[in-house]
Short mmCIF file of C-alpha atoms and ligand atoms in Angstrom, two decimals:
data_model
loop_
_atom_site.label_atom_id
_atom_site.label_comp_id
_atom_site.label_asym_id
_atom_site.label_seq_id
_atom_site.Cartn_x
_atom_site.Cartn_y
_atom_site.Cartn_z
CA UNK H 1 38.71 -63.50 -121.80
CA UNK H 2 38.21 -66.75 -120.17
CA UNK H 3 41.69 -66.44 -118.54
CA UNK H 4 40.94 -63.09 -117.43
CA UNK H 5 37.71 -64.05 -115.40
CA UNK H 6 39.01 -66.58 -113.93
CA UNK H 7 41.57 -64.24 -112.37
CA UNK H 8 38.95 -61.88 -111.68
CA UNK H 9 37.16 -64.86 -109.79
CA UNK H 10 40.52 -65.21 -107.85
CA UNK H 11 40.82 -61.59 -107.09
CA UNK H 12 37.28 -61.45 -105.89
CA UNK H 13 37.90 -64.63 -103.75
CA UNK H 14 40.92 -63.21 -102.17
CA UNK H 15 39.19 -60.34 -101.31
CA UNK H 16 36.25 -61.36 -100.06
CA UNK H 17 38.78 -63.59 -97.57
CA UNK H 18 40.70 -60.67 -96.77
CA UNK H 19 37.84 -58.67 -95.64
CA UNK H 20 36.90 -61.41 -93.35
CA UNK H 21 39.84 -61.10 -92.32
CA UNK H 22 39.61 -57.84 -91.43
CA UNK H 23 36.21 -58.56 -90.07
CA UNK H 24 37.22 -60.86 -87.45
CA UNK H 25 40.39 -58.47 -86.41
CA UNK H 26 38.02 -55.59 -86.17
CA UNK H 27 36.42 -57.88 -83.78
CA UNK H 28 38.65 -58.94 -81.85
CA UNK H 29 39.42 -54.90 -81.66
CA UNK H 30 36.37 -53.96 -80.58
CA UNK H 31 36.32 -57.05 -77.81
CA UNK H 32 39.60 -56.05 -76.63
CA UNK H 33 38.73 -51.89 -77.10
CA UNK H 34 35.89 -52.79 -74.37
CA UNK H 35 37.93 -54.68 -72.20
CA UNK H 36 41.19 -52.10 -72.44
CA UNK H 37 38.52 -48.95 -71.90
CA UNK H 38 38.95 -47.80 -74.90
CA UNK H 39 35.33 -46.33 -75.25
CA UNK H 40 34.11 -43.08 -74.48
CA UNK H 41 30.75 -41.13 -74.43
CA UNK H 42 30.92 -37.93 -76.06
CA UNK H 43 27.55 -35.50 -75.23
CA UNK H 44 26.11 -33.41 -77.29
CA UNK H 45 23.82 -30.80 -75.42
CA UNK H 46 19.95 -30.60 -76.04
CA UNK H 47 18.11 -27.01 -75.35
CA UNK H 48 14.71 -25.87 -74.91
CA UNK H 49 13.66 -24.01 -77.99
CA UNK H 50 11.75 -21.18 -75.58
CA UNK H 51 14.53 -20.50 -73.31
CA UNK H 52 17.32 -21.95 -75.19
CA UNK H 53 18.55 -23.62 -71.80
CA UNK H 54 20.36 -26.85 -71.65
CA UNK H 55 17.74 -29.30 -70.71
CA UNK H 56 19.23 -32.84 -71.53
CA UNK H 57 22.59 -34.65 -73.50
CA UNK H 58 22.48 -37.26 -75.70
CA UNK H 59 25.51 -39.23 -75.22
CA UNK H 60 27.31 -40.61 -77.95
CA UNK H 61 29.80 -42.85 -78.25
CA UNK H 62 33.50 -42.75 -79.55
CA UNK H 63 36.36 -45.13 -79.82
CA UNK H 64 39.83 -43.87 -78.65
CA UNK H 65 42.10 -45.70 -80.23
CA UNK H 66 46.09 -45.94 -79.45
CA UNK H 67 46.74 -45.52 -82.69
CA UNK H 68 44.53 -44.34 -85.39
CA UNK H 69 42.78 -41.75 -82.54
CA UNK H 70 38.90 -41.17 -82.21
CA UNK H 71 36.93 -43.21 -84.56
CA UNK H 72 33.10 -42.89 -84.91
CA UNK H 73 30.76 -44.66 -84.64
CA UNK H 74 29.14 -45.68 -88.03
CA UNK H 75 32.81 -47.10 -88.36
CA UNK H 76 31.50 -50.08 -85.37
CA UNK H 77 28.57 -49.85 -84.37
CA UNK H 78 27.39 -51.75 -87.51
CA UNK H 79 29.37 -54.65 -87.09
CA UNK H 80 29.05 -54.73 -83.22
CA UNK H 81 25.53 -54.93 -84.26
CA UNK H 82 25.96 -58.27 -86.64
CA UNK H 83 28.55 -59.40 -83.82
CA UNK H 84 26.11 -59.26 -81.23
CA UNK H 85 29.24 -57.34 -79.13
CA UNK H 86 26.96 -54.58 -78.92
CA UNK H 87 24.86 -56.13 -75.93
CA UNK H 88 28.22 -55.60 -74.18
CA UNK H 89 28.98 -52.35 -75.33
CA UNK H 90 25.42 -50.87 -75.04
CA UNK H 91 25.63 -52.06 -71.14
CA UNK H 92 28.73 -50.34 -71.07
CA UNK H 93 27.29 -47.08 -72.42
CA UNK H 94 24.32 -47.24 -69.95
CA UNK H 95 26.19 -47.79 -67.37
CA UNK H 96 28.96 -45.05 -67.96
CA UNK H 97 25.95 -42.19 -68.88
CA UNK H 98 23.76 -43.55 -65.89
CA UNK H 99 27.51 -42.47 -63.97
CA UNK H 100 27.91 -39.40 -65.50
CA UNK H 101 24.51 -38.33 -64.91
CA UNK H 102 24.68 -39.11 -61.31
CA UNK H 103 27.97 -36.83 -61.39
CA UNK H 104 26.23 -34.26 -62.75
CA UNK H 105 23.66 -33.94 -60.11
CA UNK H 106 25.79 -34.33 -57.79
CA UNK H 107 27.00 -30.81 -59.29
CA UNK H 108 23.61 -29.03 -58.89
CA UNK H 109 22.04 -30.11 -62.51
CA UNK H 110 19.06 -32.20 -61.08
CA UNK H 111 16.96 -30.90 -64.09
CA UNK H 112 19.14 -32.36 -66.76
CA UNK H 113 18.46 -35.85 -68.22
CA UNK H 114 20.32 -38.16 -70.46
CA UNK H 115 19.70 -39.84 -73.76
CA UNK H 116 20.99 -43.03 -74.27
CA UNK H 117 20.59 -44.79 -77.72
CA UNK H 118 19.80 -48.52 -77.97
CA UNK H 119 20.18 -50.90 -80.56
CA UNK H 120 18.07 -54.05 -81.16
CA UNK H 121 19.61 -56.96 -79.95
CA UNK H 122 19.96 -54.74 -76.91
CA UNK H 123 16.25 -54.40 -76.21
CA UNK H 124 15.19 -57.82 -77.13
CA UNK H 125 17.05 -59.34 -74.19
CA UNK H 126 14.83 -60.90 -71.92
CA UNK H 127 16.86 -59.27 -69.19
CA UNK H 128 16.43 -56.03 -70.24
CA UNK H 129 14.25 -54.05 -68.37
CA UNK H 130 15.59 -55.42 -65.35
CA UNK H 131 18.90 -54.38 -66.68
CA UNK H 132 18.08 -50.73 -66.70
CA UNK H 133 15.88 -51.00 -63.53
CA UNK H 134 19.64 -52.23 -61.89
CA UNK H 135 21.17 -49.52 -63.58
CA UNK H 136 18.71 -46.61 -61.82
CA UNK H 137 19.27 -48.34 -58.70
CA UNK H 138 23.07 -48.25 -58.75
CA UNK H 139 23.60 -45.28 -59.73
CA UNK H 140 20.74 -43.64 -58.01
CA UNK H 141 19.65 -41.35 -60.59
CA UNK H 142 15.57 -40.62 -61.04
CA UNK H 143 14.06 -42.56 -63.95
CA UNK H 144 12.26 -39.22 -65.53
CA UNK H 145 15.99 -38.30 -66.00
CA UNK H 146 16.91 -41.34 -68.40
CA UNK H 147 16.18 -40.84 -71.96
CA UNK H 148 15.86 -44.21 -74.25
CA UNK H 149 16.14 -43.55 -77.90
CA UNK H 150 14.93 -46.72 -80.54
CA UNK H 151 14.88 -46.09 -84.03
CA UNK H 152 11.38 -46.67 -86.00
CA UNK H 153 12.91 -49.71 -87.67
CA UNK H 154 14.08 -51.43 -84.28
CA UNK H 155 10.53 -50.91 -82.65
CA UNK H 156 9.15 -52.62 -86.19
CA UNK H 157 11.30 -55.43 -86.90
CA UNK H 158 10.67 -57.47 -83.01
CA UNK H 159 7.18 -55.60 -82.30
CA UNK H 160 6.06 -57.65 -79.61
CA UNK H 161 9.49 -58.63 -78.21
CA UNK H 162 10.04 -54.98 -78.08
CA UNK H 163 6.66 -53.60 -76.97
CA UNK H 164 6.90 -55.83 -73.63
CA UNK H 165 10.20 -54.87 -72.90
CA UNK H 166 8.92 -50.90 -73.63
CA UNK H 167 6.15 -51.94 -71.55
CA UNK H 168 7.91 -52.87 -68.11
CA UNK H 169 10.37 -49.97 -68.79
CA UNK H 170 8.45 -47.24 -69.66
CA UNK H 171 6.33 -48.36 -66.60
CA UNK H 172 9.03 -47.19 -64.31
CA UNK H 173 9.30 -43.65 -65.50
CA UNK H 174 11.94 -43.69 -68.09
CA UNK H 175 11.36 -41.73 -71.14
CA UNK H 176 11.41 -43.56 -74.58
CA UNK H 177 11.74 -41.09 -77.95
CA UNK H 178 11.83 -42.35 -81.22
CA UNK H 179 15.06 -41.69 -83.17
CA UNK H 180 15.61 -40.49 -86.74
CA UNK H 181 12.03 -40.30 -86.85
CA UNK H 182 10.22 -40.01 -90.34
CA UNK H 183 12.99 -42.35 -92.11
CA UNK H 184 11.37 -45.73 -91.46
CA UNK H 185 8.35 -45.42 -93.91
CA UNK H 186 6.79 -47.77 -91.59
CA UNK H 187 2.61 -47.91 -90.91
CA UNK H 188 2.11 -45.01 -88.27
CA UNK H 189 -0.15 -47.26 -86.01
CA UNK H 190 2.72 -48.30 -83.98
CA UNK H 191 2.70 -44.47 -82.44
CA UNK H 192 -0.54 -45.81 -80.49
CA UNK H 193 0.27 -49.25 -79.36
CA UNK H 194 4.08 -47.94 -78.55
CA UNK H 195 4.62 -46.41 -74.93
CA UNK H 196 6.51 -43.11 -76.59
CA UNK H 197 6.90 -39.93 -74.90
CA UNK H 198 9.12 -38.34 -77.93
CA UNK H 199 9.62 -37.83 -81.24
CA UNK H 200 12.96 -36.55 -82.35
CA UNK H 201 12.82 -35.50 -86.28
CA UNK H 202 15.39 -36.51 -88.44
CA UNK H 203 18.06 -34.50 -89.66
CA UNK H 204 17.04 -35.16 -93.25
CA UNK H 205 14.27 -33.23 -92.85
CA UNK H 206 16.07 -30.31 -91.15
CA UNK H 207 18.62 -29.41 -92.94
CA UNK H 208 16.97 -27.60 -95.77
CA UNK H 209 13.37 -26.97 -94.21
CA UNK H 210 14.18 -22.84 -94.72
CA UNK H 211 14.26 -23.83 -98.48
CA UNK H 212 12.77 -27.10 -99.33
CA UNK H 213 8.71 -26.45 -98.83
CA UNK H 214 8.25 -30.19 -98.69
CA UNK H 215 10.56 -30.93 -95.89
CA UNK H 216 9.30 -28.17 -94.17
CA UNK H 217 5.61 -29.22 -94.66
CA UNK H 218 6.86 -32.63 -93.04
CA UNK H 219 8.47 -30.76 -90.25
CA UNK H 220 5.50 -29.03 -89.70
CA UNK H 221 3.23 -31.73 -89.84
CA UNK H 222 5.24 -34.25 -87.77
CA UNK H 223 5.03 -31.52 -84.90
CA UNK H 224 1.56 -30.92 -85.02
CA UNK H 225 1.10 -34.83 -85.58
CA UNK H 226 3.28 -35.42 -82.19
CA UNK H 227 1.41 -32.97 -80.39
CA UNK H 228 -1.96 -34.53 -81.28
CA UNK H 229 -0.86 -37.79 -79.68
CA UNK H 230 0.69 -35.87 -76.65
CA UNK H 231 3.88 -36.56 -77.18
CA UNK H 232 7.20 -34.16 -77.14
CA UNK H 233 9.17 -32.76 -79.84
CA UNK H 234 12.81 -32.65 -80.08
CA UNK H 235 14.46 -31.79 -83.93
CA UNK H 236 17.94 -32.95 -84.34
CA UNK H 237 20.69 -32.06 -86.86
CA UNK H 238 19.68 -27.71 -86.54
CA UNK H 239 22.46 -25.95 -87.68
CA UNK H 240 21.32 -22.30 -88.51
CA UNK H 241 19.59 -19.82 -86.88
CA UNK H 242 17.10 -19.79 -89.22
CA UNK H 243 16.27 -23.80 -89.59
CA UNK H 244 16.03 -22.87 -85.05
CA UNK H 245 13.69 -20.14 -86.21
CA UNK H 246 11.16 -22.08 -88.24
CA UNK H 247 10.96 -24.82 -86.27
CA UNK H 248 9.99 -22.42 -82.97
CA UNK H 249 6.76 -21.22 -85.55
CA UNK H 250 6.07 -24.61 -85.65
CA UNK H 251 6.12 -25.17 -82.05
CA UNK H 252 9.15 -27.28 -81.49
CA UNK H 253 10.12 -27.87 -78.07
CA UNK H 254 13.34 -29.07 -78.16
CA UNK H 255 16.56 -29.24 -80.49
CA UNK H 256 20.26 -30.19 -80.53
CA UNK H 257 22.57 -29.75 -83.22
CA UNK H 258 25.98 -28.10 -84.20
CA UNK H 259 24.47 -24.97 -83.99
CA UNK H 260 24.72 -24.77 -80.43
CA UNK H 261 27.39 -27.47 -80.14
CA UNK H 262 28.85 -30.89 -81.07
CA UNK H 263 28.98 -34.11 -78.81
CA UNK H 264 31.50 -32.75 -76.73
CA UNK H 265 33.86 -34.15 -73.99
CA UNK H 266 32.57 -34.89 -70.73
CA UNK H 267 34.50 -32.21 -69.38
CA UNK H 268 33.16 -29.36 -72.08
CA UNK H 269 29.53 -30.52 -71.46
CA UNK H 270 30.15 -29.37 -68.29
CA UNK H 271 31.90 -25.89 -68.77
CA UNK H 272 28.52 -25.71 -71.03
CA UNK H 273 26.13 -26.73 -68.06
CA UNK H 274 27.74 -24.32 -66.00
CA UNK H 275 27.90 -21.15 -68.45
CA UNK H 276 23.85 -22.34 -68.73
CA UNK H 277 21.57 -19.69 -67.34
CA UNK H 278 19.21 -22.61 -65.56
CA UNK H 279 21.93 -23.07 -63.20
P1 C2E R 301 22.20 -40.61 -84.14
O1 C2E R 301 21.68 -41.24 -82.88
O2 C2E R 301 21.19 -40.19 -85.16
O3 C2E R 301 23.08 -39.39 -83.64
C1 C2E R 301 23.16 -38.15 -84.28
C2 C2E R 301 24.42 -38.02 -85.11
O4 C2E R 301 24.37 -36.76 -85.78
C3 C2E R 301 25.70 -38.00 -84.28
O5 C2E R 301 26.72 -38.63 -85.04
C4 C2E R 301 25.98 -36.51 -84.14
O6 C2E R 301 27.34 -36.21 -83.94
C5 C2E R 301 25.51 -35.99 -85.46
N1 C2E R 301 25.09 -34.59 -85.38
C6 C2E R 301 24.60 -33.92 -84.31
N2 C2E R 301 24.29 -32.66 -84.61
C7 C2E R 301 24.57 -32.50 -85.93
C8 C2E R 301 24.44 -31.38 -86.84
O7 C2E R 301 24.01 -30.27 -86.50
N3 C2E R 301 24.83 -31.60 -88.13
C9 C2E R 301 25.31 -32.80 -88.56
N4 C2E R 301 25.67 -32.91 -89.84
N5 C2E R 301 25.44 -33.87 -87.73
C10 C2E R 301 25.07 -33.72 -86.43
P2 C2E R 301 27.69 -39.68 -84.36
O8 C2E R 301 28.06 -39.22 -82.98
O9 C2E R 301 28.79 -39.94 -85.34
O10 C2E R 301 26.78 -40.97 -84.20
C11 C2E R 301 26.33 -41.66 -85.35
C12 C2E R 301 25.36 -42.74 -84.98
O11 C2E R 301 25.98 -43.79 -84.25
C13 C2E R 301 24.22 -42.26 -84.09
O12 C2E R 301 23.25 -41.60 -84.87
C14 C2E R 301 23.73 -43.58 -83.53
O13 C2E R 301 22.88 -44.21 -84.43
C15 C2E R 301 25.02 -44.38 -83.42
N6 C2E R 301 25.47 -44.37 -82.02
C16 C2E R 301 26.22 -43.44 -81.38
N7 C2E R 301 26.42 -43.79 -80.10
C17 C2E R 301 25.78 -44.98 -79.90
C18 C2E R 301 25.60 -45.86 -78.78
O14 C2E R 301 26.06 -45.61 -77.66
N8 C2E R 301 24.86 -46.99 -79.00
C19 C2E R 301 24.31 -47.29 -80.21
N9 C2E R 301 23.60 -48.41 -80.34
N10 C2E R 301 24.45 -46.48 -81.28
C20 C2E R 301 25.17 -45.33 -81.13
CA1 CA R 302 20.22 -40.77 -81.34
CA1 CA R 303 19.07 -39.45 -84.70
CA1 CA R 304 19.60 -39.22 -87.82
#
């Protein structure tokens, strides 16, 4: 037996090296997948519940990778999170939306705006703000037209960090929702001294509102919550026609999910704009 652990101990050595190992190559990947432009936004297309028009796009991003193709994100972003590579890639990605949004006006869709997503490390850089004020500049798009999303545990875990840098940018006009909201069991209070304009509802609680009472009562409640504090509504994760349904009775505003469409290519978020009856 005692032979048998101690091989056990060596396995669990040896694999515990290997997968730092792998660690550090995936790295190294992701360092080189930034510098080789490897990265892409995908955008998935956000509607107006009303008039079921294409009012924003939350861009997402995707690695394309030589060899094993696209890979998504939850495969990355977590370690370029513990890396700290995301500062580099999240400048990337606001940069490269920013772009594409200024593209897209330059089409005729001044009404559409973009959602970008943020992680912490991102936010807490004392250069932040400035960062994104740059960013507007450069690319000359208008700041009502730039979507932030932070998740409820990101705004908690650096509050005062994060509320000055919320501060300065939510001072210039950019819009700031909270993401996955309703999955951070976190005190409420934060919805005051936070400068929000959105909540977007998690698609845990979507996905089986037409037969789950509960989630539907949350649903329900976290709209008429949000509405109380003046702030917008946007559910995420709708699928069916009937999940689209209820949350219209519950007045809703906005929603994105695969029931309209995916994150899509830049060049199918288009042909979408296009075939959109705001235009
Ligand atoms: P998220 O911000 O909560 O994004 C929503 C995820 O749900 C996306 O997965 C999207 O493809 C997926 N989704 C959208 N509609 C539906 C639907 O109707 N049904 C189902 N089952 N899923 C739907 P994706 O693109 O794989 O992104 C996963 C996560 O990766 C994102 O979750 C976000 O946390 C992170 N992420 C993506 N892009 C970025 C980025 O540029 N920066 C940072 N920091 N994180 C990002
Ligand atoms: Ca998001
Ligand atoms: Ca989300
Ligand atoms: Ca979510």
């Amino acid at each position: 037996a005692k032979a048998s652990g101690r091989n056990c101990a060596q396995y669990f050595n040896r694999s515990l090296d290997d997968s730092l190992k792998e660690r550090i190559s995936l790295e190294n990947a992701l360092n080189q997948a930034l510098k080789l432009g490897q990265f892409e936004l995908y955008y998935q297309p956000q509607l107006d519940v009303k008039s079921n028009r294409i009012i924003g796009a939350e861009a997402l991003i995707r690695w394309n990778h030589p060899e094993k193709g696209m890979i998504s994100p939850d495969a990355f972003i977590p370690l370029a999170e513990e890396s700290g590579l995301i500062v580099d890639i999240g400048s990337w990605v606001l940069h490269q939306a920013s772009s594409q949004l200024a593209q897209w006006r330059k089409q005729g869709f001044d009404q559409l705006s973009v959602s970008v997503n943020l992680s912490a490390l991102q936010v807490q850089k004392e250069s932040f703000a400035r960062e994104v004020a740059d960013v507007i500049r450069e690319y000359g798009v208008p700041e009502a037209c730039l979507d932030l999303e932070l998740t409820e545990s990101m705004i908690m875990r650096n509050a005062e960090e994060t509320i000055a840098a919320l501060d300065k940018i939510h001072n210039l006009g950019i819009q700031i929702s909270v993401d996955d909201f309703g999955t951070g069991y976190s005190s409420l209070s934060y919805l005051k001294r936070f400068p929000l304009d959105k909540l977007k509802i998690d698609r845990s609680f979507v996905q089986d509102i037409t037969v789950d009472t509960d989630d539907a009562m949350i649903c329900k409640t976290i709209i008429s919550m949000a509405h109380n504090l003046n702030l917008q509504v946007i559910a995420e994760g709708v699928e069916t026609n009937a999940q689209l349904e209820l949350l219209r009775d519950y007045g809703c505003e906005q929603y994105q999910g695969y029931l309209f469409a995916k994150p899509l290519p830049v060049e199918q978020m288009t042909e979408h704009l296009l075939a959109s009856p705001c235009q």
